[in-house]
């Protein structure tokens, strides 16, 4: 059994889970409805998992499908991150440090971090990303952020 799933299959599953409609999902993907149906069916058959319950009028994500989609989205985020990092390196940037900050984080701390010059990393590029605490907490383990400055992260730290 093949160990890896093609990216186009992951994108198809995620898109269908967002639309819950084969026609709209196929249109978003720029493929035919039957092509989308074949992609979903082939993945379900190959791995013997039912991701969607469907009939002629409705598409519903199964519990297995919900979990699969969560993981597929993480995989696609890692893909995007790989491209971003590769682009940065090809542009001559030695390192990219991505800092996320919540709107409630101390602005002086943020400006202090941005003003630091590290002699060992003369080509360090710092990217600042603002979002709310739950999104920042989610972005750390999937490597979308290197550091997160969070004020009041909530009960589940």
mmCIF file of C-alpha atoms in Angstrom:
data_model
loop_
_atom_site.group_PDB
_atom_site.id
_atom_site.type_symbol
_atom_site.label_atom_id
_atom_site.label_comp_id
_atom_site.label_asym_id
_atom_site.label_seq_id
_atom_site.Cartn_x
_atom_site.Cartn_y
_atom_site.Cartn_z
ATOM 1 C CA UNK A 1 0.000 0.000 0.000
ATOM 2 C CA UNK A 2 1.321 3.440 -0.950
ATOM 3 C CA UNK A 3 2.421 5.380 2.100
ATOM 4 C CA UNK A 4 1.656 8.897 0.846
ATOM 5 C CA UNK A 5 -1.532 10.515 -0.400
ATOM 6 C CA UNK A 6 -1.296 12.850 -3.367
ATOM 7 C CA UNK A 7 -1.791 16.523 -2.537
ATOM 8 C CA UNK A 8 -4.547 16.846 -5.151
ATOM 9 C CA UNK A 9 -6.565 14.215 -3.265
ATOM 10 C CA UNK A 10 -6.122 16.066 0.026
ATOM 11 C CA UNK A 11 -7.195 19.323 -1.617
ATOM 12 C CA UNK A 12 -10.241 17.595 -3.110
ATOM 13 C CA UNK A 13 -11.317 16.133 0.245
ATOM 14 C CA UNK A 14 -10.818 19.439 2.096
ATOM 15 C CA UNK A 15 -12.683 21.403 -0.579
ATOM 16 C CA UNK A 16 -15.596 18.962 -0.564
ATOM 17 C CA UNK A 17 -15.727 19.111 3.246
ATOM 18 C CA UNK A 18 -16.013 22.905 3.046
ATOM 19 C CA UNK A 19 -18.661 22.946 0.326
ATOM 20 C CA UNK A 20 -20.558 19.730 1.185
ATOM 21 C CA UNK A 21 -21.677 19.810 -2.439
ATOM 22 C CA UNK A 22 -19.941 17.996 -5.301
ATOM 23 C CA UNK A 23 -20.930 20.551 -7.944
ATOM 24 C CA UNK A 24 -19.634 23.591 -6.033
ATOM 25 C CA UNK A 25 -16.489 21.769 -4.868
ATOM 26 C CA UNK A 26 -15.687 20.586 -8.402
ATOM 27 C CA UNK A 27 -16.199 24.103 -9.717
ATOM 28 C CA UNK A 28 -13.799 25.509 -7.091
ATOM 29 C CA UNK A 29 -11.230 22.879 -8.034
ATOM 30 C CA UNK A 30 -11.671 23.424 -11.768
ATOM 31 C CA UNK A 31 -12.513 19.778 -12.436
ATOM 32 C CA UNK A 32 -15.654 17.885 -13.375
ATOM 33 C CA UNK A 33 -18.067 16.618 -10.777
ATOM 34 C CA UNK A 34 -17.404 13.028 -11.868
ATOM 35 C CA UNK A 35 -13.651 13.655 -11.587
ATOM 36 C CA UNK A 36 -14.100 14.824 -8.002
ATOM 37 C CA UNK A 37 -16.315 11.855 -7.234
ATOM 38 C CA UNK A 38 -13.659 9.480 -8.615
ATOM 39 C CA UNK A 39 -10.936 11.121 -6.492
ATOM 40 C CA UNK A 40 -12.942 10.862 -3.295
ATOM 41 C CA UNK A 41 -14.123 7.330 -4.078
ATOM 42 C CA UNK A 42 -10.633 6.091 -4.945
ATOM 43 C CA UNK A 43 -9.198 7.386 -1.681
ATOM 44 C CA UNK A 44 -12.063 5.905 0.349
ATOM 45 C CA UNK A 45 -11.725 2.559 -1.429
ATOM 46 C CA UNK A 46 -7.941 2.389 -1.260
ATOM 47 C CA UNK A 47 -7.772 3.071 2.477
ATOM 48 C CA UNK A 48 -11.141 1.485 3.346
ATOM 49 C CA UNK A 49 -12.498 4.539 5.154
ATOM 50 C CA UNK A 50 -15.788 6.329 4.618
ATOM 51 C CA UNK A 51 -15.189 10.078 4.672
ATOM 52 C CA UNK A 52 -18.597 11.224 3.434
ATOM 53 C CA UNK A 53 -22.163 9.972 3.611
ATOM 54 C CA UNK A 54 -23.824 10.960 0.365
ATOM 55 C CA UNK A 55 -26.965 10.493 -1.654
ATOM 56 C CA UNK A 56 -28.312 12.317 -4.690
ATOM 57 C CA UNK A 57 -29.119 15.445 -2.632
ATOM 58 C CA UNK A 58 -26.852 15.548 0.442
ATOM 59 C CA UNK A 59 -23.179 15.252 1.374
ATOM 60 C CA UNK A 60 -22.326 14.855 5.071
ATOM 61 C CA UNK A 61 -18.883 14.470 6.612
ATOM 62 C CA UNK A 62 -18.504 11.312 8.734
ATOM 63 C CA UNK A 63 -16.614 11.383 12.031
ATOM 64 C CA UNK A 64 -13.679 9.662 10.300
ATOM 65 C CA UNK A 65 -13.940 12.276 7.572
ATOM 66 C CA UNK A 66 -13.889 15.123 10.086
ATOM 67 C CA UNK A 67 -10.689 13.822 11.672
ATOM 68 C CA UNK A 68 -9.145 13.175 8.249
ATOM 69 C CA UNK A 69 -9.946 16.721 7.099
ATOM 70 C CA UNK A 70 -8.353 18.233 10.228
ATOM 71 C CA UNK A 71 -5.129 16.327 9.538
ATOM 72 C CA UNK A 72 -5.273 17.037 5.796
ATOM 73 C CA UNK A 73 -5.501 20.772 6.511
ATOM 74 C CA UNK A 74 -2.378 20.522 8.683
ATOM 75 C CA UNK A 75 -0.601 18.708 5.864
ATOM 76 C CA UNK A 76 -1.560 21.418 3.386
ATOM 77 C CA UNK A 77 -0.374 24.111 5.809
ATOM 78 C CA UNK A 78 3.006 22.355 6.044
ATOM 79 C CA UNK A 79 3.130 22.327 2.258
ATOM 80 C CA UNK A 80 2.552 26.085 2.142
ATOM 81 C CA UNK A 81 5.205 26.603 4.814
ATOM 82 C CA UNK A 82 7.732 24.558 2.827
ATOM 83 C CA UNK A 83 7.152 26.781 -0.200
ATOM 84 C CA UNK A 84 7.445 29.989 1.840
ATOM 85 C CA UNK A 85 10.715 28.892 3.445
ATOM 86 C CA UNK A 86 12.161 27.715 0.122
ATOM 87 C CA UNK A 87 11.266 31.060 -1.494
ATOM 88 C CA UNK A 88 12.913 32.939 1.343
ATOM 89 C CA UNK A 89 16.103 30.910 0.985
ATOM 90 C CA UNK A 90 16.130 31.346 -2.800
ATOM 91 C CA UNK A 91 15.875 35.117 -2.285
ATOM 92 C CA UNK A 92 19.043 34.979 -0.217
ATOM 93 C CA UNK A 93 17.497 35.225 3.195
ATOM 94 C CA UNK A 94 19.536 33.169 5.588
ATOM 95 C CA UNK A 95 16.764 32.660 8.105
ATOM 96 C CA UNK A 96 13.137 33.568 8.563
ATOM 97 C CA UNK A 97 11.713 34.060 12.028
ATOM 98 C CA UNK A 98 7.930 34.218 12.075
ATOM 99 C CA UNK A 99 6.496 35.898 15.146
ATOM 100 C CA UNK A 100 2.800 35.845 15.894
ATOM 101 C CA UNK A 101 1.292 38.307 18.322
ATOM 102 C CA UNK A 102 -2.136 38.722 19.787
ATOM 103 C CA UNK A 103 -3.739 42.177 19.649
ATOM 104 C CA UNK A 104 -3.427 42.345 23.442
ATOM 105 C CA UNK A 105 0.320 41.592 23.596
ATOM 106 C CA UNK A 106 2.552 44.398 24.844
ATOM 107 C CA UNK A 107 3.492 46.528 21.798
ATOM 108 C CA UNK A 108 6.807 47.485 23.431
ATOM 109 C CA UNK A 109 7.828 43.830 23.597
ATOM 110 C CA UNK A 110 6.999 43.417 19.921
ATOM 111 C CA UNK A 111 8.962 46.498 18.882
ATOM 112 C CA UNK A 112 11.911 45.404 21.053
ATOM 113 C CA UNK A 113 11.971 42.009 19.337
ATOM 114 C CA UNK A 114 11.837 43.632 15.909
ATOM 115 C CA UNK A 115 14.691 46.007 16.711
ATOM 116 C CA UNK A 116 17.158 43.313 17.798
ATOM 117 C CA UNK A 117 20.053 42.791 15.418
ATOM 118 C CA UNK A 118 21.860 39.470 15.806
ATOM 119 C CA UNK A 119 25.452 39.519 14.479
ATOM 120 C CA UNK A 120 25.411 35.755 13.931
ATOM 121 C CA UNK A 121 22.337 36.104 11.685
ATOM 122 C CA UNK A 122 22.953 39.185 9.516
ATOM 123 C CA UNK A 123 20.330 38.093 6.956
ATOM 124 C CA UNK A 124 17.637 37.227 9.473
ATOM 125 C CA UNK A 125 14.224 38.229 8.190
ATOM 126 C CA UNK A 126 11.499 38.699 10.788
ATOM 127 C CA UNK A 127 7.877 38.300 9.721
ATOM 128 C CA UNK A 128 5.220 39.616 12.060
ATOM 129 C CA UNK A 129 1.765 38.057 12.053
ATOM 130 C CA UNK A 130 -1.176 39.308 14.135
ATOM 131 C CA UNK A 131 -4.039 37.075 15.173
ATOM 132 C CA UNK A 132 -6.098 36.122 18.193
ATOM 133 C CA UNK A 133 -4.758 33.759 20.877
ATOM 134 C CA UNK A 134 -6.563 30.538 19.781
ATOM 135 C CA UNK A 135 -5.293 30.874 16.203
ATOM 136 C CA UNK A 136 -1.738 31.639 17.389
ATOM 137 C CA UNK A 137 -1.788 28.645 19.718
ATOM 138 C CA UNK A 138 -2.909 26.482 16.775
ATOM 139 C CA UNK A 139 -0.224 27.899 14.438
ATOM 140 C CA UNK A 140 2.723 27.018 16.712
ATOM 141 C CA UNK A 141 2.614 23.193 16.529
ATOM 142 C CA UNK A 142 2.033 23.221 12.759
ATOM 143 C CA UNK A 143 5.181 25.353 12.259
ATOM 144 C CA UNK A 144 3.329 28.318 10.836
ATOM 145 C CA UNK A 145 4.898 30.402 13.623
ATOM 146 C CA UNK A 146 8.248 30.194 15.387
ATOM 147 C CA UNK A 147 7.223 32.350 18.354
ATOM 148 C CA UNK A 148 3.848 33.525 19.616
ATOM 149 C CA UNK A 149 3.345 36.474 21.936
ATOM 150 C CA UNK A 150 0.004 35.849 23.589
ATOM 151 C CA UNK A 151 -1.785 37.781 26.280
ATOM 152 C CA UNK A 152 -4.569 35.945 28.098
ATOM 153 C CA UNK A 153 -4.316 32.602 26.228
ATOM 154 C CA UNK A 154 -7.401 31.169 27.899
ATOM 155 C CA UNK A 155 -7.940 28.123 30.120
ATOM 156 C CA UNK A 156 -6.293 25.533 27.821
ATOM 157 C CA UNK A 157 -2.676 26.685 27.671
#
